[in-house]
Tab-separated table of C-alpha atoms in Angstrom:
chain	number	residue	atom	x	y	z
A	57	MET	CA	0.137	0.119	0.066
A	58	VAL	CA	2.888	2.413	0.744
A	59	ARG	CA	4.490	1.671	-2.526
A	60	GLN	CA	1.198	2.371	-4.366
A	61	SER	CA	0.906	5.813	-2.731
A	62	VAL	CA	4.446	6.725	-3.479
A	63	LYS	CA	3.758	6.082	-7.187
A	64	SER	CA	0.660	7.753	-7.342
A	65	LYS	CA	2.197	10.754	-5.776
A	66	SER	CA	5.143	10.862	-8.353
A	67	SER	CA	2.616	10.387	-11.290
A	68	LYS	CA	0.670	13.494	-9.851
A	69	ASP	CA	3.854	15.513	-9.897
A	70	LEU	CA	4.746	14.658	-13.413
A	71	ASN	CA	1.287	15.623	-14.451
A	72	HIS	CA	1.789	18.844	-12.699
A	73	PHE	CA	4.867	19.926	-14.385
A	74	LYS	CA	3.688	18.703	-17.906
A	75	ILE	CA	3.764	21.728	-20.404
A	76	ASN	CA	0.456	22.784	-21.565
A	77	PRO	CA	0.391	22.330	-25.341
A	78	THR	CA	-1.388	25.853	-26.184
A	79	ILE	CA	1.761	27.286	-24.489
A	80	ALA	CA	4.245	25.162	-26.286
A	81	GLY	CA	2.483	26.077	-29.713
A	82	VAL	CA	2.672	29.763	-28.933
A	83	ILE	CA	6.372	29.352	-28.059
A	84	ILE	CA	7.280	27.322	-31.334
A	85	ILE	CA	5.210	29.733	-33.488
A	86	VAL	CA	7.399	32.694	-31.935
A	87	LEU	CA	10.520	30.944	-32.545
A	88	SER	CA	9.611	30.023	-36.016
A	89	ILE	CA	8.884	33.709	-36.768
A	90	LEU	CA	12.273	34.767	-35.307
A	91	LEU	CA	13.817	32.194	-37.288
A	92	PHE	CA	12.548	33.230	-40.570
A	93	LEU	CA	13.556	36.960	-39.652
A	94	ALA	CA	16.913	35.729	-39.033
A	95	LEU	CA	17.134	33.965	-42.595
A	96	ILE	CA	15.662	36.745	-44.583
A	97	SER	CA	18.313	39.194	-43.063
A	98	TYR	CA	21.478	36.944	-43.347
A	99	ASP	CA	24.386	38.674	-44.498
A	100	ARG	CA	27.702	37.158	-44.910
A	101	THR	CA	29.890	39.978	-43.794
A	102	ASP	CA	28.290	39.873	-40.232
A	103	ILE	CA	30.959	38.644	-37.657
A	104	THR	CA	29.734	35.463	-36.090
A	105	THR	CA	32.677	34.566	-34.081
A	106	PHE	CA	34.409	36.328	-31.160
A	107	SER	CA	37.380	35.555	-28.907
A	108	SER	CA	36.500	37.832	-26.134
A	109	LEU	CA	33.715	39.806	-24.632
A	110	SER	CA	35.179	42.973	-26.269
A	111	ASP	CA	34.815	41.553	-29.455
A	112	LEU	CA	31.126	40.887	-28.385
A	113	PHE	CA	30.268	44.166	-27.224
A	114	GLU	CA	32.592	46.397	-29.661
A	115	GLY	CA	31.789	44.338	-32.888
A	116	GLY	CA	30.855	45.970	-36.084
A	117	LYS	CA	27.385	46.719	-37.282
A	118	LYS	CA	25.220	43.633	-37.625
A	119	HIS	CA	22.983	43.448	-40.829
A	120	ASN	CA	20.873	40.799	-39.162
A	121	LEU	CA	17.633	41.881	-37.578
A	122	LEU	CA	18.357	39.603	-34.524
A	123	GLY	CA	21.918	40.726	-34.171
A	124	ILE	CA	24.680	38.376	-33.324
A	125	VAL	CA	22.340	35.739	-32.173
A	126	GLY	CA	20.244	35.950	-35.320
A	127	ALA	CA	23.712	35.978	-37.505
A	128	ASN	CA	25.019	32.807	-35.829
A	129	LEU	CA	21.666	31.081	-36.367
A	130	ALA	CA	21.222	31.984	-39.774
A	131	ARG	CA	24.915	30.839	-40.720
A	132	ILE	CA	23.939	27.575	-39.407
A	133	PHE	CA	21.184	27.086	-41.546
A	134	PHE	CA	22.519	28.714	-44.709
A	135	GLU	CA	26.018	27.024	-44.669
A	136	TYR	CA	25.195	23.588	-43.468
A	137	THR	CA	21.545	22.786	-44.828
A	138	PHE	CA	19.993	24.104	-48.085
A	139	GLY	CA	20.918	27.858	-48.326
A	140	TRP	CA	18.267	30.133	-49.168
A	141	CYS	CA	16.002	27.071	-49.429
A	142	ALA	CA	16.347	26.667	-45.687
A	143	ILE	CA	13.155	28.936	-45.456
A	144	ILE	CA	11.422	25.476	-45.227
A	145	PHE	CA	12.504	25.279	-41.697
A	146	PRO	CA	10.610	28.165	-40.073
A	147	ALA	CA	7.703	27.121	-42.148
A	148	TRP	CA	7.807	23.532	-40.674
A	149	PHE	CA	8.266	24.853	-37.416
A	150	LEU	CA	5.346	27.172	-37.774
A	151	TYR	CA	3.290	24.114	-38.670
A	152	ILE	CA	4.388	22.330	-35.571
A	153	GLY	CA	3.398	25.173	-33.476
A	154	VAL	CA	-0.118	25.269	-34.998
A	155	GLN	CA	-0.489	21.552	-34.429
A	156	PHE	CA	0.350	21.782	-30.834
A	157	TYR	CA	-1.913	24.807	-30.561
A	158	LYS	CA	-4.697	22.800	-31.645
A	159	HIS	CA	-3.912	19.926	-29.331
A	160	ALA	CA	-3.170	17.626	-32.371
A	161	GLU	CA	-1.870	14.340	-32.202
A	162	GLN	CA	1.890	13.748	-32.438
A	163	ASN	CA	1.668	11.663	-35.703
A	164	ARG	CA	0.549	14.785	-37.745
A	165	PHE	CA	3.770	16.657	-37.011
A	166	PHE	CA	5.642	14.620	-39.527
A	167	LYS	CA	3.053	14.205	-42.207
A	168	LYS	CA	4.042	12.300	-45.557
A	169	ASP	CA	2.971	15.299	-47.615
A	170	PHE	CA	5.657	17.406	-45.793
A	171	VAL	CA	8.363	15.384	-47.473
A	172	ILE	CA	7.574	16.968	-50.789
A	173	TYR	CA	8.344	20.134	-49.625
A	174	PHE	CA	11.899	19.098	-48.179
A	175	GLN	CA	12.450	17.266	-51.617
A	176	LEU	CA	11.551	20.729	-53.239
A	177	ALA	CA	13.950	22.584	-50.941
A	178	PHE	CA	16.641	20.021	-51.975
A	179	ILE	CA	15.956	20.276	-55.848
A	180	GLY	CA	16.280	24.254	-54.926
A	181	ALA	CA	19.714	23.976	-53.250
A	182	LEU	CA	20.915	21.765	-56.285
A	183	LEU	CA	19.753	24.112	-58.659
A	184	LEU	CA	21.571	27.129	-56.825
A	185	ALA	CA	24.684	24.831	-56.577
A	186	MET	CA	24.726	23.839	-60.248
A	187	PRO	CA	26.393	26.879	-61.910
A	188	GLU	CA	29.376	26.810	-59.383
A	189	SER	CA	29.557	23.184	-59.425
A	190	LEU	CA	29.728	22.660	-63.089
A	191	ARG	CA	32.287	25.745	-63.230
A	192	THR	CA	34.626	24.003	-61.121
A	193	LEU	CA	33.915	20.527	-62.199
A	194	GLY	CA	32.795	19.424	-58.721
A	195	HIS	CA	35.499	21.461	-56.826
A	196	THR	CA	33.401	24.058	-55.060
A	197	VAL	CA	35.144	26.283	-52.484
A	198	ASP	CA	32.343	28.250	-51.270
A	199	TYR	CA	28.767	26.407	-50.900
A	200	TYR	CA	26.956	29.859	-50.920
A	201	PRO	CA	24.061	30.201	-51.627
A	202	SER	CA	23.158	26.643	-52.105
A	203	GLY	CA	24.360	25.342	-48.521
A	204	ALA	CA	26.382	22.345	-47.702
A	205	ILE	CA	23.864	19.579	-48.593
A	206	GLY	CA	22.996	21.036	-52.008
A	207	GLY	CA	26.579	21.785	-52.804
A	208	LEU	CA	28.150	18.415	-51.592
A	209	ALA	CA	25.307	16.509	-53.421
A	210	MET	CA	26.029	18.667	-56.900
A	211	ASP	CA	29.940	18.250	-56.331
A	212	ILE	CA	29.524	14.221	-55.963
A	213	LEU	CA	27.110	14.258	-59.036
A	214	VAL	CA	29.517	16.223	-61.143
A	215	ARG	CA	32.384	14.180	-60.256
A	216	MET	CA	30.859	10.756	-60.831
A	217	PHE	CA	28.715	11.442	-63.996
A	218	GLY	CA	30.516	14.450	-65.679
A	219	TYR	CA	29.157	17.749	-66.737
A	220	THR	CA	26.089	16.136	-68.959
A	221	GLY	CA	25.533	13.203	-66.908
A	222	ALA	CA	25.063	15.488	-63.568
A	223	ILE	CA	22.342	17.450	-65.606
A	224	ALA	CA	20.770	14.206	-66.826
A	225	VAL	CA	20.611	12.598	-63.407
A	226	PHE	CA	18.951	15.771	-61.940
A	227	SER	CA	16.627	16.239	-64.615
A	228	SER	CA	15.543	12.416	-64.262
A	229	TYR	CA	14.998	12.818	-60.516
A	230	VAL	CA	12.978	16.063	-61.048
A	231	ILE	CA	10.911	14.126	-63.625
A	232	ALA	CA	10.659	11.002	-61.193
A	233	LEU	CA	9.165	13.241	-58.380
A	234	VAL	CA	6.617	14.751	-60.646
A	235	LEU	CA	5.356	11.335	-61.938
A	236	ILE	CA	5.274	10.107	-58.196
A	237	TYR	CA	3.628	13.163	-56.692
A	238	ILE	CA	1.066	14.435	-59.410
A	239	PRO	CA	-2.090	12.249	-59.808
A	240	LYS	CA	-2.776	10.719	-63.197
A	241	SER	CA	-6.145	12.549	-63.249
A	242	SER	CA	-4.243	15.754	-63.609
A	243	TYR	CA	-2.429	14.265	-66.758
A	244	ALA	CA	-5.667	13.595	-68.461
A	245	VAL	CA	-6.775	17.134	-68.058
A	246	ILE	CA	-3.492	18.630	-69.198
A	247	PHE	CA	-3.518	16.668	-72.368
A	248	SER	CA	-6.956	17.425	-72.925
A	249	LYS	CA	-6.482	21.320	-72.722
A	250	LEU	CA	-3.286	20.934	-74.888
A	251	LYS	CA	-5.454	18.924	-77.537
A	252	ILE	CA	-8.280	21.752	-77.264
A	253	ASP	CA	-5.714	24.368	-77.592
A	254	PHE	CA	-4.053	22.769	-80.737
A	255	THR	CA	-7.409	22.142	-82.534
A	256	LYS	CA	-8.195	25.970	-82.038
A	257	PHE	CA	-4.761	26.661	-83.170
A	258	GLN	CA	-5.659	24.627	-86.526
A	259	ARG	CA	-9.013	26.210	-86.936
A	260	SER	CA	-7.645	29.725	-86.807
A	261	GLN	CA	-4.543	28.965	-88.949
A	262	PRO	CA	-6.736	29.173	-92.346
A	263	LEU	CA	-8.034	32.528	-91.361
A	264	ALA	CA	-4.541	33.731	-90.733
A	265	ASP	CA	-3.541	32.624	-94.124
A	266	TYR	CA	-6.584	34.226	-95.695
A	267	ASP	CA	-5.400	37.633	-94.016
A	268	GLY	CA	-2.005	37.276	-95.187
A	269	GLU	CA	-3.451	36.655	-98.696
A	270	VAL	CA	-5.373	39.788	-98.390
A	271	GLU	CA	-2.268	41.971	-97.421
A	272	THR	CA	-0.251	40.432	-100.310
A	273	GLU	CA	-2.943	41.425	-102.714
A	274	ARG	CA	-3.328	44.760	-101.157
A	275	GLU	CA	0.637	45.263	-101.494
A	276	VAL	CA	0.614	44.166	-105.186
A	277	LEU	CA	-2.224	46.690	-105.778
A	278	LEU	CA	0.011	49.436	-104.150
A	279	ASN	CA	3.101	48.554	-106.159
A	280	ASP	CA	1.747	47.969	-109.758
A	281	THR	CA	-0.966	50.349	-110.762
A	282	ASP	CA	-0.421	49.621	-114.487
A	283	GLU	CA	-1.404	45.959	-113.860
A	284	GLU	CA	-4.491	47.094	-112.171
A	285	ILE	CA	-5.672	48.962	-115.159
A	286	SER	CA	-5.034	45.878	-117.394
A	287	ASP	CA	-6.862	43.789	-115.081
A	288	VAL	CA	-9.682	46.248	-115.252
A	289	SER	CA	-10.224	45.716	-118.705
A	290	GLU	CA	-10.310	41.796	-118.522
A	291	SER	CA	-12.751	42.051	-115.794
A	292	GLU	CA	-14.926	43.990	-117.999
A	293	GLU	CA	-14.939	41.256	-120.636
A	294	PHE	CA	-15.618	38.751	-117.887
A	295	ASP	CA	-18.615	40.914	-116.597
A	296	SER	CA	-19.942	40.954	-119.943
A	297	SER	CA	-19.747	37.318	-120.388
A	298	LEU	CA	-21.571	36.827	-117.038
A	299	ILE	CA	-24.260	38.910	-118.102
A	300	LYS	CA	-24.797	36.651	-121.234
A	301	GLU	CA	-24.792	33.510	-119.015
A	302	LEU	CA	-27.545	35.164	-116.799
A	303	GLY	CA	-29.601	35.694	-119.668
A	304	GLU	CA	-29.382	32.436	-120.921
A	305	GLU	CA	-30.262	31.117	-117.565
A	306	ASP	CA	-33.342	32.995	-117.445
A	307	GLU	CA	-34.575	31.644	-120.504
A	308	SER	CA	-33.841	27.929	-119.275
A	309	ASP	CA	-35.750	28.747	-116.173
A	310	GLN	CA	-38.716	29.989	-118.095
A	311	SER	CA	-38.724	26.857	-120.291
A	312	GLU	CA	-38.573	24.727	-117.218
A	313	PHE	CA	-41.632	26.521	-115.647
A	314	GLN	CA	-43.709	26.086	-119.027
A	315	GLU	CA	-43.137	22.236	-118.750
A	316	VAL	CA	-44.117	22.148	-115.179
A	317	GLU	CA	-47.440	24.067	-116.063
A	318	ILE	CA	-47.949	21.593	-118.705
A	319	ARG	CA	-47.628	18.325	-116.574
A	320	GLN	CA	-49.577	20.024	-113.794
A	321	GLU	CA	-52.602	20.558	-116.248
A	322	GLU	CA	-52.402	16.880	-117.223
A	323	TYR	CA	-52.583	15.667	-113.682
A	324	ASP	CA	-54.780	18.311	-111.673
A	325	GLN	CA	-57.179	20.431	-113.205
A	326	PRO	CA	-58.817	22.303	-110.245
A	327	ALA	CA	-55.455	23.230	-108.860
A	328	GLU	CA	-54.208	25.281	-112.094
A	329	LYS	CA	-55.076	28.567	-110.474
A	330	THR	CA	-52.750	27.863	-107.295
A	331	ILE	CA	-49.947	26.560	-109.191
A	332	ARG	CA	-49.760	29.224	-111.599
A	333	GLU	CA	-49.849	31.923	-108.743
A	334	ILE	CA	-46.825	30.084	-107.145
A	335	GLN	CA	-44.988	29.761	-110.330
A	336	GLU	CA	-45.712	33.410	-110.852
A	337	THR	CA	-44.460	34.421	-107.385
A	338	ILE	CA	-41.073	32.366	-108.002
A	339	ALA	CA	-40.215	33.819	-111.312
A	340	SER	CA	-41.156	37.432	-109.944
A	341	SER	CA	-38.804	36.752	-106.932
A	342	GLU	CA	-35.946	35.320	-109.091
A	343	GLU	CA	-36.229	38.039	-111.586
A	344	LYS	CA	-36.010	40.508	-108.934
A	345	THR	CA	-32.880	38.957	-107.627
A	346	GLN	CA	-31.180	38.466	-111.165
A	347	VAL	CA	-31.957	42.140	-111.737
A	348	ASP	CA	-30.239	43.087	-108.416
A	349	GLU	CA	-27.412	40.977	-109.385
A	350	LEU	CA	-26.995	42.366	-112.858
A	351	GLU	CA	-27.310	46.298	-111.330
A	352	SER	CA	-24.525	45.458	-108.750
A	353	ILE	CA	-22.237	44.260	-111.433
A	354	ILE	CA	-22.705	47.161	-113.905
A	355	ASN	CA	-22.262	49.574	-110.671
A	356	ALA	CA	-18.935	47.639	-110.083
A	357	ILE	CA	-17.877	48.087	-113.633
A	358	GLU	CA	-18.624	51.863	-113.503
A	359	GLU	CA	-16.660	52.140	-110.454
A	360	VAL	CA	-13.538	50.619	-112.002
A	361	ASN	CA	-13.850	52.720	-115.069
A	362	ASN	CA	-13.941	55.767	-112.791
A	363	ASN	CA	-10.863	54.637	-110.893
A	364	LYS	CA	-9.239	53.771	-113.988
A	365	SER	CA	-9.749	57.396	-115.241
A	366	GLN	CA	-8.840	59.000	-112.217
A	367	ILE	CA	-5.348	56.864	-112.049
A	368	SER	CA	-4.768	58.108	-115.522
A	369	THR	CA	-5.448	61.908	-114.622
A	370	ALA	CA	-3.397	61.694	-111.164
A	371	ASP	CA	-0.208	63.252	-112.899
A	372	THR	CA	-2.042	65.988	-114.678
A	373	GLN	CA	-3.884	67.186	-111.595
A	374	PRO	CA	-1.685	66.984	-108.422
A	375	ASP	CA	-3.569	69.998	-106.668
A	376	LYS	CA	-6.712	68.243	-105.723
A	377	SER	CA	-7.714	66.962	-102.481
A	378	GLU	CA	-7.833	62.972	-101.562
A	379	THR	CA	-11.717	62.971	-101.401
A	380	ASP	CA	-11.650	64.074	-105.345
A	381	HIS	CA	-9.139	61.520	-106.149
A	382	PRO	CA	-9.132	58.149	-104.125
A	383	SER	CA	-5.799	57.215	-106.082
A	384	PHE	CA	-3.730	59.638	-103.952
A	385	SER	CA	-4.304	57.481	-100.952
A	386	ILE	CA	-2.353	54.668	-103.095
A	387	GLU	CA	0.584	57.105	-103.763
A	388	GLU	CA	0.803	58.144	-100.308
A	389	GLU	CA	1.087	54.445	-99.227
A	390	VAL	CA	3.719	53.933	-101.965
A	391	HIS	CA	5.647	57.134	-100.650
A	392	GLU	CA	5.397	55.676	-97.070
A	393	LYS	CA	6.951	52.252	-98.276
A	394	ILE	CA	9.741	54.098	-100.158
A	395	SER	CA	10.678	56.013	-97.148
A	396	SER	CA	10.522	52.834	-94.902
A	397	LEU	CA	12.859	51.327	-97.387
A	398	ASP	CA	15.162	54.436	-97.158
A	399	LYS	CA	15.356	53.885	-93.357
A	400	ALA	CA	16.276	50.202	-93.963
A	401	GLN	CA	19.172	51.129	-96.615
A	402	LYS	CA	20.310	53.854	-93.839
A	403	LYS	CA	20.517	50.998	-91.293
A	404	LEU	CA	22.456	48.838	-93.676
A	405	SER	CA	24.852	51.572	-94.319
A	406	LYS	CA	25.572	52.083	-90.879
A	407	ARG	CA	26.463	48.335	-90.637
A	408	GLU	CA	28.645	48.641	-93.603
A	409	ARG	CA	30.619	51.796	-91.982
A	410	TYR	CA	31.504	49.336	-89.062
A	411	ASN	CA	35.367	48.549	-89.320
A	412	TYR	CA	36.054	44.892	-88.061
A	413	PRO	CA	39.316	44.364	-85.846
A	414	TYR	CA	42.555	43.496	-87.283
A	415	VAL	CA	43.971	39.903	-86.790
A	416	ASP	CA	46.605	41.380	-84.692
A	417	ILE	CA	44.670	41.167	-81.564
A	418	LEU	CA	44.843	37.461	-81.628
A	419	ASP	CA	48.532	37.897	-81.010
A	420	ASP	CA	50.487	37.385	-77.717
A	421	PRO	CA	50.338	40.617	-75.400
A	422	VAL	CA	53.460	42.621	-75.404
A	423	LYS	CA	55.586	42.121	-71.935
A	424	SER	CA	55.650	45.092	-69.899
A	425	ASP	CA	59.108	46.357	-68.900
A	426	HIS	CA	57.663	47.055	-65.321
A	427	GLU	CA	57.725	44.075	-63.155
A	428	ILE	CA	57.211	43.921	-59.379
A	429	SER	CA	60.442	42.972	-57.461
A	430	GLU	CA	60.652	40.597	-54.681
A	431	GLU	CA	61.466	43.461	-52.312
A	432	GLU	CA	58.212	45.140	-52.876
A	433	LEU	CA	56.199	41.959	-52.654
A	434	TRP	CA	57.493	41.211	-49.392
A	435	ALA	CA	56.768	44.865	-48.281
A	436	SER	CA	53.348	44.449	-49.100
A	437	ALA	CA	53.459	41.270	-47.100
A	438	ARG	CA	54.774	43.103	-44.166
A	439	GLN	CA	51.981	45.629	-44.414
A	440	LEU	CA	49.329	42.785	-44.546
A	441	GLU	CA	50.804	41.534	-41.248
A	442	GLU	CA	50.673	44.997	-39.679
A	443	LYS	CA	47.058	45.304	-40.768
A	444	LEU	CA	46.137	42.111	-39.310
A	445	THR	CA	47.767	43.012	-36.041
A	446	ASP	CA	45.643	46.302	-35.987
A	447	PHE	CA	42.446	44.094	-35.795
A	448	LYS	CA	44.112	41.863	-32.891
A	449	VAL	CA	44.958	39.098	-35.290
A	450	GLU	CA	48.280	37.441	-35.168
A	451	ALA	CA	49.515	35.819	-38.507
A	452	LYS	CA	52.770	35.427	-40.500
A	453	VAL	CA	53.092	35.549	-44.204
A	454	VAL	CA	54.732	32.357	-45.456
A	455	ASN	CA	54.814	32.698	-49.097
A	456	VAL	CA	54.026	35.297	-51.936
A	457	ILE	CA	53.203	34.282	-55.265
A	458	ALA	CA	52.955	37.248	-57.915
A	459	GLY	CA	50.762	36.942	-60.803
A	460	PRO	CA	49.784	39.166	-63.756
A	461	VAL	CA	46.676	40.436	-62.131
A	462	ILE	CA	46.431	38.674	-58.721
A	463	THR	CA	49.113	38.547	-56.069
A	464	MET	CA	48.418	35.767	-53.711
A	465	PHE	CA	49.732	35.676	-49.949
A	466	GLU	CA	49.833	32.508	-47.996
A	467	ILE	CA	49.025	33.318	-44.266
A	468	ARG	CA	49.822	30.991	-41.222
A	469	PRO	CA	47.709	32.261	-38.445
A	470	ALA	CA	49.065	31.787	-34.777
A	471	ILE	CA	47.601	29.464	-32.298
A	472	GLY	CA	43.916	30.276	-31.288
A	473	VAL	CA	43.252	32.453	-34.188
A	474	ARG	CA	40.369	31.361	-36.155
A	475	VAL	CA	40.188	31.245	-39.934
A	476	SER	CA	36.476	32.630	-40.092
A	477	LYS	CA	37.611	35.846	-38.129
A	478	ILE	CA	40.581	36.469	-40.643
A	479	GLU	CA	37.781	35.898	-43.501
A	480	SER	CA	35.212	38.473	-41.973
A	481	LEU	CA	38.255	41.059	-41.865
A	482	MET	CA	38.847	40.756	-45.693
A	483	PRO	CA	36.854	43.896	-46.758
A	484	ASP	CA	38.478	46.154	-44.216
A	485	ILE	CA	42.041	44.907	-44.893
A	486	ALA	CA	41.254	45.642	-48.657
A	487	LEU	CA	40.303	49.319	-47.810
A	488	LYS	CA	43.387	49.855	-45.773
A	489	MET	CA	45.852	48.135	-48.323
A	490	ARG	CA	43.953	50.107	-51.003
A	491	ALA	CA	43.324	46.932	-53.128
A	492	ARG	CA	40.397	46.583	-55.373
A	493	GLY	CA	39.377	43.414	-53.474
A	494	ILE	CA	40.636	40.535	-51.616
A	495	ARG	CA	39.570	36.799	-51.919
A	496	PHE	CA	40.016	34.466	-49.244
A	497	LEU	CA	40.593	30.861	-49.953
A	498	GLY	CA	40.427	28.548	-46.884
């Protein structure tokens, strides 16, 4: 009995110190927001290491919104995870905090669907690391902005499979994820939509061709006015032949109506009046339509003749307005085309004026007489050591390699000096040594 009472008391004490899920959810949500602010304000120039309290309190200005704590926290996520794609972590922590706040079950914190987002972050890190890894053939020095996971994975792919093989493996990985996580029903919807768009394009294609033909006909009319006049005469002959054919068709139609009347008289005597009335109405309507067609053809011929006379008298009467002579619109369009041709010829003349360089630029450059001596190099090395001591960093220049553009200094730091501290001081050292830039190779 004594043991049972002791156990019950201990269990009550544990339940008493159990954290409330609502409070835990609020804390996790706040931490996720702070982590998000630290990540979006990350800057590589922030000093994240310090050897003494004076460096901590007298450090330079921090670009991070959360100060030195945010800089250190963001550096861990940036350099050792997915780089810029590490934004997935605050989103995941926010999701966990919301689930805690809702008193959800623990198995909902690690849903299978959330693995998709981590794979997307991994793909983004690989894409960020791909240019530098392909440029260095898998020997990347700095894993920014892809992070260590994306950079190392891409370096391994490039070293194992080469330039094209790495791209092929990466693309196959992306295609496999798309095929796994996208349902098959969506494929049917996509392909059906593409099919509908293709059919619409096919239907609109003849109309586009027709519009193109109309534009080409218009250009021909604008450029060749003499051919228009010859075509007008041919159209007159064609219209006269049409009038003759229409007259013959009228005679044949009348003969057909007469035959129909004779047959109706043989079969049905009482219905003669109604049949004749119907025939008269049909004949009158057809005659009206034929007369209208003939009038429209005659009007068209008269308009063509008027245009022909206006085109022939355009040179003799240049002072009249466009309303009196529509042919002036054709001449204006011709002048516009001539001006556009002049502009094109001017552009071509400008291109022709360009002088191409000689082949002498391919020769080796002439060696300059001014060469840096060893004394000057070691003097600059001593200056570099002095600048490092100004920043309370003890280091010694072991070797100096002079190049045509870049001079390389091999530095050996003293015991206890961190390399990251020297790396963070590179911009300040460049300003003091009046150099255009300094690159640190750890």
